Amino acid sequence: MKTTQDEKTGLVSVGLEDDDNDNENENKEKHQHQHQHRHRHRQQLTRWKTISYISMLLLVVLGTIMISMYKNNSSSGNHDKSYKIKIASGGFDNTDSSSSSSNMHTNDGGNDGGNDDVIVTPMTITYDYELYDGQLLFTSKKLEIIPNVDFDYSILGMSSVRNINVETNEPVSLDEVYVHHFTFSPMGMLGAEVLTRNGSSPYMKFPNGYGLHVIYDDTPYIKINAHLLSSKDLEPIDGSISLAHKHCNECYYAPGKGSDCTPDSSGTFKCCGDSTSCIVDREQCACATTTTNNINDRSDKVMATTKYQVQIDLLISRDIHKFKRVDQWNFAAPACSVNLHGDSVFHKYSTDSFCFNRTSSMILGIGGGSLFHQIELQEDVDHPYVETKISSIAPASGKIVWAQSHLHTGGVNATLRLNGEIVCSAGAVYGTDTDVKKNARNEQNHLIHIESCYDTQIYQNDNSSTVGINFNEGDVLTTETIYHGGIDDDRFVGYGSSGEHKNVMSMFFLGVVFEGDAEYLTKKRTSFNLWNDFVRIAGYNNTSNQTLSN
Ligand SMILES: *[C@@H]1O[C@H](CO)[C@@H](O)[C@H](O)[C@H]1NC(C)=O
Ligand SMILES: *[C@@H]1O[C@H](CO)[C@@H](O)[C@H](O)[C@H]1NC(C)=O
Ligand SMILES: *[C@@H]1O[C@H](CO)[C@@H](O)[C@H](O)[C@H]1NC(C)=O
Ligand SMILES: *[C@@H]1O[C@H](CO)[C@@H](O)[C@H](O)[C@H]1NC(C)=O
Ligand SMILES: *[C@@H]1O[C@H](CO)[C@@H](O)[C@H](O)[C@H]1NC(C)=O
Ligand SMILES: *[C@@H]1O[C@H](CO)[C@@H](O)[C@H](O)[C@H]1NC(C)=O
Ligand SMILES: *[C@@H]1O[C@H](CO)[C@@H](O)[C@H](O)[C@H]1NC(C)=O
């Protein structure tokens, strides 16, 4: 199809960094939505995948935990498909062993007028896509949009993400589709490790009385950034299928991944389908496979695809005023160091660094952090570990009510510190099963799970006046991660699977309630989702003439 200049403008800037820096352009985009929507819709129909819908599902796939959650509650007469529950029994944690969660009491955090009843509704978002073998899918949040439900709501929790094969309805192995990440704004980034979550071990939950806010006027669309890599029937590299998976998942250079993917950009998003050549110029960008798909054949012939569906389970409430708004403050290490002209004066960044050749406004957009970095081979067998960190200063006082790390394969643990004291340390869990037919959620050579921070002080006390971890303006929050870069890493099997790791991430995502009286903090708005030192881009429309021109 013909790509117009307009589309190009939208598409050329589709780096993950732009996509995850949503709030900045939210208002500009909003004005454009109306007249571009039809246009985009037409374009989407020509794409490989189709966008599905938000469905309000009743317990169908949510499992027994949800049922036990609702067991004592009567359904409300005038809200179809929803249930009436106490705030104190909200959340996913009824079967948790943690004793504090069974201690229910009236919680007046963010509550109006002494009415403790709220309506909580399970919501499932589904996203259909299809991939030919080896295909590298990266969707632009600017184009991949689903109309939101047309009311304001609060997100109280998220149990899990499933990636299923549409024909068999079975979960898909990471050896067939590597879930690099999946983002549906305003929610943060979800990685492969979220697939092992379920109702009794939910990915996201907040203390009673807290939730993300989604305001329809701010957020008429849910924007999807799906980064899903087919690794079905990969062609072995140097005789090793393990190495082939690593090269595909970790964005190594190879011919056939688009003309922006060069040996110099090995390990960057450009070798993972996130490039102008793959998205705008529509080159076929894929990892080499043994099946008939010929990656060097750039013709438009239709190749056999497999149909998949991502399913995301949320708990929402329309009683939004009963939940204090939680904003998402994310950290991504290491820091990029550039001056106002975008020149790096303290470090010379190599071409495969996230910080390489970035303008200051691009770096500002993600608060100065790196969305990925590289772990070099550690030759000293006695010192295989690599530490990566970033610190940010709290721009206001506030309370941490949720924290979750995101790491990639090779990661060992991640630690969040407040003024040097450990707030949470989360370990990474690796799979052990090599059989791609049945190893979904326990895949050998994959990081399949990252521990929660629910056992920390954040959750030890459900007294609403002491819950969470308080911090003050000027406090220092540090994210530090440990990766194993040695050959001698017994979590991996197969030639080439251990040692260096490319395109890894070192992140902590926080749910935070900031205290302050500025309009940006007090006005009704969708929860923000911003990175590191975010202040200059928060409330962008209001303060744009005071910030750096960008
Ligand atoms: C839920 O997830 C946890 C953590 O991955 C796992 O240990 C547990 O077996 C799962 N429970 C069910 C019912 O699948
Ligand atoms: C640096 O980025 C600019 C666009 O921002 C691009 O035109 C230029 O080719 C890049 N330079 C290198 C060496 O990649
Ligand atoms: C993280 O892992 C490293 C390597 O095993 C270990 O030395 C360190 O103590 C761990 N950090 C925490 C906070 O547990
Ligand atoms: C909650 O904590 C506050 C301050 O520590 C205390 O005054 C109050 O009695 C506690 N409430 C409950 C229900 O424990
Ligand atoms: C936004 O602008 C209004 C009106 O100019 C001002 O009163 C308010 O303090 C500003 N808010 C922020 C967060 O700068
Ligand atoms: C900024 O955007 C908000 C909606 O997000 C709107 O209510 C407000 O009026 C805007 N402020 C300015 C100064 O344009
Ligand atoms: C910023 O913009 C507002 C509204 O457009 C205007 O009134 C104000 O003078 C501007 N401030 C500066 C410093 O340019």
XYZ file of C-alpha atoms and ligand atoms in Angstrom:
648
model
C 0.000 0.000 0.000
C 0.983 3.605 -0.414
C 2.331 5.299 2.651
C 1.430 8.951 2.855
C 3.703 11.606 4.234
C 1.410 12.027 7.211
C 1.651 8.421 8.134
C 5.333 8.596 7.684
C 5.635 11.437 10.129
C 3.721 9.463 12.666
C 5.668 6.341 11.985
C 9.160 7.636 11.703
C 9.202 8.464 15.367
C 7.972 5.143 16.626
C 10.878 4.279 18.906
C 9.889 2.672 22.155
C 11.161 5.748 23.912
C 8.561 7.860 22.160
C 5.884 5.349 22.686
C 6.418 5.128 26.362
C 6.491 8.827 26.795
C 2.891 9.261 26.211
C 1.773 12.133 28.346
C 3.986 14.582 26.592
C 2.075 14.436 23.387
C -1.231 13.324 24.761
C -2.974 16.598 24.204
C -1.465 17.329 20.848
C -2.490 13.874 19.777
C -5.956 14.182 21.144
C -6.733 16.942 18.708
C -5.497 14.794 15.884
C -7.308 11.666 16.906
C -10.645 12.574 15.476
C -9.596 13.170 11.933
C -6.839 10.615 11.848
C -8.705 7.772 13.340
C -10.549 6.690 10.240
C -7.386 7.035 8.259
C -5.465 4.869 10.713
C -8.180 2.351 10.876
C -7.983 1.789 7.169
C -4.288 1.338 7.440
C -4.568 -1.141 10.256
C -6.730 -3.397 8.176
C -3.856 -3.887 5.817
C -1.524 -4.980 8.573
C -0.636 -8.481 9.599
C -2.593 -8.398 12.772
C -5.982 -7.201 13.736
C -6.896 -5.298 16.809
C -9.383 -6.829 19.071
C -11.665 -5.328 21.631
C -12.050 -4.764 25.293
C -14.467 -7.177 26.730
C -16.004 -7.173 30.119
C -15.788 -10.828 30.940
C -17.314 -12.527 33.879
C -14.945 -14.837 35.687
C -14.621 -17.012 32.633
C -10.894 -17.064 32.647
C -10.128 -15.487 35.951
C -10.092 -18.677 37.934
C -11.018 -19.620 41.409
C -9.384 -16.756 43.188
C -11.806 -14.350 41.654
C -14.724 -16.506 42.620
C -13.575 -16.694 46.196
C -13.205 -12.958 46.124
C -16.832 -12.461 45.283
C -18.329 -15.235 47.324
C -19.809 -13.084 50.082
C -21.123 -10.366 47.916
C -24.467 -9.777 46.360
C -24.510 -8.582 42.829
C -25.756 -5.116 42.219
C -29.059 -4.848 40.433
C -28.313 -2.101 38.012
C -24.777 -2.894 36.931
C -24.757 -5.767 34.528
C -21.789 -8.119 34.854
C -20.439 -6.604 38.000
C -20.342 -7.391 41.652
C -20.632 -5.545 44.862
C -17.786 -5.950 47.302
C -16.159 -4.175 50.193
C -13.076 -2.123 49.458
C -11.291 -4.047 52.142
C -11.818 -7.290 50.321
C -10.639 -5.905 47.021
C -7.423 -7.054 45.453
C -6.316 -10.511 44.526
C -4.792 -11.540 47.770
C -7.498 -13.409 49.627
C -5.578 -16.635 49.444
C -2.235 -15.101 50.185
C -0.487 -16.546 53.168
C 0.264 -13.029 54.336
C -1.776 -12.562 57.456
C -2.226 -8.845 57.059
C -4.423 -9.245 54.023
C -7.049 -11.183 55.894
C -7.330 -8.479 58.489
C -10.147 -6.516 56.935
C -11.365 -3.288 58.282
C -12.901 -0.109 57.122
C -10.497 1.815 55.025
C -11.173 5.464 54.591
C -8.274 6.163 52.297
C -9.717 8.261 49.521
C -13.204 7.393 50.606
C -16.273 9.536 50.371
C -19.020 9.762 52.942
C -18.504 6.523 54.830
C -19.901 4.235 52.138
C -17.505 1.345 51.863
C -19.196 -0.499 49.059
C -17.668 -0.277 45.656
C -18.456 -2.053 42.441
C -15.500 -4.015 41.140
C -15.603 -5.432 37.636
C -13.169 -7.833 36.021
C -12.048 -6.489 32.671
C -10.167 -8.460 30.075
C -8.356 -6.797 27.232
C -7.591 -9.030 24.292
C -5.251 -8.334 21.436
C -5.171 -10.516 18.324
C -2.108 -10.753 16.155
C -0.493 -13.157 13.762
C 3.114 -13.807 12.904
C 4.914 -15.643 10.166
C 7.808 -17.744 11.415
C 10.656 -15.544 12.616
C 8.679 -12.297 12.272
C 9.673 -9.350 14.449
C 6.553 -7.400 15.388
C 6.803 -3.925 16.866
C 3.658 -1.806 16.881
C 3.474 1.941 17.248
C 1.385 3.229 20.095
C 0.416 6.088 17.868
C -1.268 3.790 15.382
C -2.205 0.657 17.283
C -5.144 1.966 19.248
C -8.286 0.463 20.743
C -11.204 2.707 21.725
C -11.402 2.797 25.516
C -14.621 2.153 27.414
C -16.430 5.483 27.583
C -16.361 6.090 31.306
C -13.792 6.944 33.969
C -12.475 4.022 35.987
C -9.822 3.010 38.439
C -7.554 -0.003 37.847
C -7.247 -1.858 41.144
C -5.055 -4.683 39.992
C -3.825 -6.884 37.197
C -3.494 -10.595 37.697
C -1.690 -11.732 34.586
C -1.106 -11.710 30.883
C -1.656 -14.784 28.746
C -0.365 -15.322 25.247
C -2.381 -18.101 23.641
C -2.524 -19.865 20.316
C -5.953 -19.014 18.926
C -6.539 -22.446 17.400
C -5.551 -24.580 20.375
C -6.342 -22.068 23.121
C -3.106 -23.218 24.781
C -0.467 -20.879 26.228
C 2.380 -20.283 23.807
C 5.969 -21.100 24.726
C 8.502 -18.272 24.827
C 10.452 -20.547 22.471
C 7.741 -19.937 19.889
C 6.866 -16.288 20.573
C 9.212 -14.268 22.718
C 7.222 -11.601 24.549
C 9.876 -8.897 24.572
C 7.292 -6.569 26.044
C 3.701 -5.520 25.752
C 2.455 -2.073 26.748
C -1.122 -0.921 26.742
C -1.216 2.637 27.960
C -1.824 3.901 30.538
C -0.441 0.672 32.022
C 3.318 0.224 32.103
C 5.488 -2.266 30.288
C 4.752 -5.975 30.691
C 7.532 -8.431 29.970
C 7.776 -12.186 29.458
C 7.986 -12.662 33.219
C 4.391 -11.501 33.664
C 3.096 -14.614 31.865
C 3.666 -16.735 34.996
C 1.387 -14.529 37.068
C -2.122 -15.544 38.075
C -4.874 -14.589 40.485
C -3.053 -15.941 43.518
C 0.209 -14.315 42.488
C -1.004 -11.136 40.775
C 1.386 -8.940 38.863
C -0.096 -5.694 40.126
C -2.129 -4.963 43.215
C -2.391 -1.963 45.473
C -3.164 -1.562 49.132
C -6.841 -1.008 49.823
C -8.134 2.345 48.705
C -5.575 2.959 45.948
C -5.784 2.558 42.178
C -4.648 3.866 38.833
C -7.046 6.424 37.398
C -8.170 6.305 33.800
C -10.083 9.415 32.759
C -11.911 8.962 29.494
C -11.373 12.550 28.315
C -7.602 12.117 28.726
C -7.530 8.554 27.496
C -10.110 7.903 24.791
C -7.867 5.175 23.378
C -5.805 2.369 24.804
C -2.553 2.484 22.880
C -0.694 -0.734 22.235
C 3.020 -1.157 21.873
C 3.447 -4.858 21.226
C 6.957 -6.181 20.778
C 6.501 -9.843 19.978
C 9.157 -11.926 18.256
C 8.347 -15.173 16.508
C 11.044 -17.707 17.212
C 9.222 -20.634 15.685
C 11.476 -23.064 13.833
C 14.556 -20.889 14.085
C 17.556 -21.879 12.059
C 20.375 -22.958 14.405
C 23.444 -20.687 14.582
C 26.799 -22.486 14.719
C 24.755 -25.642 15.140
C 23.113 -24.302 18.300
C 19.378 -23.728 18.598
C 19.989 -22.092 21.999
C 22.236 -19.528 20.363
C 19.658 -18.924 17.622
C 17.018 -18.144 20.273
C 19.389 -15.845 22.100
C 20.275 -13.945 18.942
C 16.634 -13.553 17.991
C 15.370 -12.534 21.460
C 18.318 -10.284 22.256
C 18.265 -8.275 19.021
C 21.605 -9.408 17.588
C 22.552 -8.258 14.114
C 21.716 -10.635 11.276
C 20.894 -10.099 7.631
C 17.148 -10.056 7.053
C 16.264 -7.897 10.055
C 15.807 -4.722 7.997
C 18.363 -2.381 6.488
C 18.608 -0.292 9.691
C 19.984 -3.351 11.474
C 23.738 -3.250 10.947
C 26.646 -4.870 12.792
C 27.089 -1.507 14.592
C 23.532 -1.550 15.880
C 23.580 -5.163 17.047
C 21.696 -5.391 20.355
C 19.604 -2.271 19.752
C 15.904 -2.061 18.927
C 16.904 -1.560 15.278
C 17.743 -5.265 15.144
C 14.425 -6.192 16.772
C 11.936 -4.814 14.293
C 11.711 -1.296 15.772
C 13.117 0.650 12.853
C 12.052 2.812 9.955
C 12.988 0.086 7.515
C 10.726 -2.485 9.179
C 7.783 -0.251 10.089
C 7.640 2.485 7.466
C 9.367 0.912 4.519
C 7.755 -2.418 5.325
C 10.771 -4.518 4.702
C 10.307 -8.026 5.972
C 12.195 -8.129 9.237
C 12.669 -11.577 10.699
C 14.962 -14.043 12.367
C 16.119 -16.825 10.062
C 14.010 -19.986 10.207
C 14.118 -23.456 8.724
C 10.622 -23.198 7.287
C 9.749 -22.001 3.840
C 9.761 -18.351 4.808
C 12.670 -16.831 3.007
C 13.776 -13.745 4.840
C 15.692 -12.415 1.877
C 12.614 -12.442 -0.270
C 11.211 -8.940 0.046
C 8.276 -9.581 -2.253
C 4.748 -9.161 -0.971
C 3.815 -12.799 -1.212
C 1.655 -13.882 1.668
C 3.420 -16.205 4.049
C 1.839 -18.721 6.355
C 1.145 -17.224 9.754
C 0.095 -18.452 13.167
C -2.686 -16.651 15.001
C -2.155 -15.628 18.608
C -4.010 -13.638 21.229
C -2.772 -11.678 24.221
C -5.235 -11.566 27.122
C -4.866 -9.205 30.057
C -6.969 -9.488 33.201
C -7.686 -6.363 35.172
C -9.910 -5.481 38.075
C -11.518 -2.109 37.637
C -13.988 0.065 39.474
C -16.108 2.932 38.241
C -16.195 4.276 41.806
C -13.025 6.090 40.943
C -13.389 8.716 43.683
C -13.040 5.982 46.299
C -9.494 5.221 45.197
C -6.577 7.548 45.703
C -4.855 8.054 42.405
C -1.610 6.124 41.954
C 0.831 7.411 39.326
C 3.418 5.181 37.697
C 6.987 6.307 38.228
C 9.459 4.085 36.404
C 13.209 3.771 36.588
C 15.421 2.573 33.746
C 19.167 2.134 34.247
C 21.817 3.179 33.418
C 21.634 6.968 33.097
C 22.485 8.703 29.839
C 24.719 11.702 30.257
C 24.219 14.413 27.650
C 24.306 18.196 27.795
C 21.616 20.541 26.482
C 22.889 20.078 22.945
C 22.643 16.330 23.213
C 26.432 15.893 23.352
C 27.788 13.392 25.806
C 30.653 15.054 27.609
C 31.292 12.498 30.333
C 31.114 9.283 28.357
C 31.754 8.232 24.816
C 28.850 5.993 23.995
C 29.343 3.121 21.594
C 26.998 2.719 18.650
C 25.081 -0.061 20.404
C 24.339 2.062 23.488
C 20.839 3.353 24.028
C 22.414 6.750 24.762
C 24.310 6.921 21.462
C 23.351 9.820 19.179
C 20.326 10.932 21.190
C 19.218 14.526 21.298
C 18.643 16.056 24.723
C 14.903 16.162 24.111
C 14.813 12.443 23.347
C 16.719 11.762 26.533
C 14.491 14.149 28.451
C 11.508 12.190 27.181
C 12.499 9.179 29.227
C 13.927 11.163 32.114
C 17.557 10.483 31.301
C 17.530 6.700 31.591
C 18.371 3.906 29.152
C 15.610 1.630 27.977
C 18.176 -1.080 27.266
C 21.844 -1.795 27.759
C 24.376 -4.516 26.950
C 26.014 -7.052 29.265
C 29.476 -7.914 28.010
C 31.029 -11.309 28.448
C 32.747 -11.459 31.855
C 35.889 -13.471 31.298
C 36.935 -13.629 34.950
C 35.084 -16.710 36.198
C 35.338 -15.462 39.768
C 33.553 -12.207 38.942
C 30.732 -12.932 36.539
C 28.319 -10.299 37.873
C 27.624 -6.908 36.321
C 25.943 -4.153 38.317
C 23.897 -1.423 36.642
C 22.199 1.432 38.444
C 20.463 4.761 38.289
C 19.349 7.192 40.973
C 16.588 9.763 40.827
C 15.611 12.473 43.269
C 12.018 12.643 44.452
C 10.562 15.934 43.202
C 7.938 15.923 45.968
C 7.098 13.845 48.976
C 4.869 10.835 48.523
C 4.159 7.206 49.180
C 5.215 4.057 47.314
C 2.283 1.633 47.123
C 3.599 -0.835 44.530
C 6.982 -1.773 43.101
C 7.936 -4.335 40.491
C 11.167 -4.935 38.636
C 11.569 -5.745 34.955
C 14.686 -7.573 33.795
C 15.670 -9.583 30.755
C 17.306 -12.961 30.374
C 20.622 -13.012 32.219
C 19.275 -10.928 35.111
C 19.850 -12.224 38.657
C 18.127 -9.671 40.866
C 17.028 -6.068 41.145
C 17.094 -3.877 44.214
C 15.214 -0.685 44.960
C 16.724 1.613 47.567
C 15.476 4.731 49.303
C 18.369 6.889 50.541
C 20.536 3.770 50.385
C 18.227 1.550 52.447
C 16.777 -1.473 50.658
C 13.053 -1.116 50.000
C 12.737 -4.300 47.971
C 15.010 -6.843 46.365
C 13.514 -9.153 43.769
C 15.131 -12.270 42.357
C 14.744 -13.656 38.841
C 13.490 -17.217 38.265
C 14.503 -19.320 35.245
C 12.606 -22.105 33.507
C 13.811 -25.680 33.282
C 11.800 -27.409 30.540
C 13.147 -27.695 26.995
C 10.063 -29.174 25.328
C 8.576 -26.331 23.307
C 5.295 -28.236 23.012
C 4.598 -28.092 26.723
C 7.056 -25.753 28.386
C 4.976 -22.563 28.350
C 5.636 -20.686 31.616
C 8.616 -22.911 32.452
C 10.890 -22.419 29.451
C 14.529 -23.459 29.772
C 16.950 -20.572 29.089
C 14.284 -17.967 29.797
C 13.715 -15.628 32.697
C 10.147 -16.643 33.519
C 9.365 -14.821 36.743
C 10.516 -11.846 38.810
C 9.591 -11.756 42.451
C 7.084 -9.265 43.793
C 7.656 -6.674 46.483
C 4.495 -7.622 48.337
C 6.394 -9.075 51.281
C 8.061 -5.751 51.999
C 7.022 -2.839 54.158
C 4.798 -1.681 51.304
C 2.287 -4.324 52.287
C 3.123 -5.239 55.845
C 0.552 -2.933 57.263
C -2.896 -2.420 55.902
C -3.682 0.432 58.242
C -4.441 3.041 55.603
C -2.581 5.767 57.431
C 0.665 3.804 57.551
C 0.475 1.611 54.459
C 3.137 2.078 51.811
C 6.574 3.567 52.098
C 6.754 7.294 52.601
C 9.473 9.406 51.068
C 10.277 13.091 51.239
C 11.120 15.663 48.622
C 14.810 15.334 47.838
C 15.066 11.676 48.816
C 17.134 9.495 46.500
C 15.588 6.429 44.879
C 18.053 3.975 43.378
C 17.451 1.030 41.094
C 20.302 -1.426 40.832
C 20.420 -4.700 38.992
C 22.791 -7.629 38.817
C 23.258 -9.605 35.601
C 25.416 -12.699 35.160
C 27.763 -12.247 32.212
C 29.898 -15.362 32.666
C 30.038 -18.466 30.494
C 29.734 -20.520 33.636
C 26.065 -19.732 34.301
C 24.268 -22.900 35.278
C 20.847 -21.402 34.623
C 21.442 -21.912 30.911
C 21.984 -24.958 28.725
C 23.245 -25.152 25.170
C 26.201 -23.699 23.327
C 26.274 -19.891 23.427
C 23.291 -19.339 25.694
C 25.218 -17.872 28.636
C 27.900 -15.164 28.667
C 27.106 -11.849 27.031
C 23.511 -10.670 26.825
C 22.294 -7.947 24.539
C 19.336 -5.602 24.764
C 18.767 -6.278 28.456
C 16.717 -4.016 30.694
C 17.274 -2.843 34.260
C 14.013 -1.384 35.479
C 11.837 -0.835 38.489
C 8.240 0.278 38.099
C 6.685 2.102 41.047
C 3.114 2.947 41.941
C 3.384 6.249 43.762
C 1.026 8.770 45.332
C 2.672 12.188 45.282
C 1.703 14.851 47.760
C 1.561 18.427 46.593
C -0.877 21.164 45.787
C 0.158 21.954 42.205
C -2.621 21.805 39.676
C -0.968 18.898 37.919
C -1.162 16.781 41.062
C -4.613 17.814 42.175
C -6.511 18.008 38.922
C -8.540 15.134 37.583
C -6.413 13.239 35.078
C -5.313 9.812 33.983
C -2.455 8.389 36.067
C 0.843 9.294 34.520
C 3.416 6.771 33.423
C 6.781 8.533 33.340
C 10.454 7.692 33.738
C 13.274 8.724 36.065
C 13.550 12.533 36.228
C 10.180 13.268 34.723
C 9.266 16.677 36.096
C 10.063 18.692 33.027
C 7.727 16.682 30.880
C 4.966 16.118 33.428
C 2.044 18.443 32.816
C 3.682 19.295 29.537
C 0.862 21.402 28.142
C 0.693 23.595 31.166
C 4.362 24.355 31.430
C 5.586 23.956 27.893
C 6.813 27.509 27.604
C 8.948 27.093 30.686
C 10.701 23.931 29.598
C 13.424 23.265 27.132
C 12.164 23.796 23.622
C 11.823 20.393 22.052
C 0.309 -18.955 40.317
O 1.588 -18.396 40.054
C 2.580 -18.798 40.987
C 3.834 -18.025 40.619
O 4.161 -18.175 39.258
C 2.782 -20.300 40.922
O 3.728 -20.693 41.874
C 1.446 -20.983 41.203
O 1.592 -22.362 41.026
C 0.378 -20.470 40.272
N -0.898 -21.015 40.671
C -1.735 -21.525 39.797
C -3.044 -21.989 40.352
O -1.488 -21.618 38.609
C 22.241 10.428 14.486
O 20.841 10.723 14.448
C 20.432 11.456 13.316
C 18.937 11.696 13.444
O 18.591 12.069 14.735
C 20.715 10.681 12.057
O 20.366 11.459 10.938
C 22.190 10.337 11.998
O 22.437 9.513 10.875
C 22.610 9.604 13.257
N 24.025 9.356 13.234
C 24.549 8.145 13.383
C 26.034 8.054 13.327
O 23.842 7.158 13.548
C 21.877 -10.171 43.940
O 22.602 -11.230 43.405
C 24.000 -11.177 43.665
C 24.638 -12.308 42.884
O 24.096 -13.537 43.268
C 24.223 -11.292 45.168
O 25.616 -11.207 45.443
C 23.495 -10.147 45.838
O 23.602 -10.282 47.238
C 22.037 -10.145 45.445
N 21.438 -8.937 45.957
C 20.501 -8.968 46.898
C 20.042 -7.642 47.414
O 20.032 -10.007 47.296
C -3.433 3.258 62.191
O -2.235 3.940 62.486
C -2.431 5.171 63.150
C -1.082 5.871 63.266
O -0.087 4.957 63.613
C -3.082 4.896 64.528
O -3.313 6.119 65.191
C -4.400 4.190 64.315
O -4.955 3.823 65.556
C -4.184 2.916 63.478
N -5.492 2.343 63.145
C -5.725 1.051 63.201
C -7.096 0.616 62.816
O -4.863 0.228 63.537
C -0.761 25.379 35.412
O -1.185 26.640 34.965
C -2.069 27.289 35.864
C -2.573 28.539 35.208
O -1.515 29.213 34.572
C -1.325 27.535 37.183
O -2.198 28.134 38.106
C -0.851 26.207 37.731
O -0.083 26.384 38.883
C -0.009 25.450 36.696
N 0.289 24.118 37.184
C 1.501 23.588 37.141
C 1.639 22.182 37.617
O 2.461 24.199 36.730
C -3.838 20.775 29.727
O -4.526 19.577 29.482
C -5.615 19.354 30.353
C -6.203 18.012 29.998
O -5.256 17.026 30.142
C -6.640 20.476 30.206
O -7.674 20.248 31.131
C -5.970 21.788 30.502
O -6.889 22.831 30.296
C -4.765 21.994 29.616
N -4.082 23.202 30.021
C -3.669 24.113 29.168
C -2.970 25.297 29.766
O -3.817 24.008 27.965
C 3.473 30.959 28.935
O 2.229 30.798 28.264
C 1.165 31.515 28.871
C -0.117 31.133 28.166
O 0.113 30.886 26.804
C 1.469 33.003 28.774
O 0.428 33.740 29.387
C 2.781 33.273 29.511
O 3.143 34.638 29.378
C 3.895 32.414 28.935
N 5.069 32.566 29.774
C 6.277 32.774 29.261
C 7.390 32.897 30.244
O 6.469 32.842 28.049
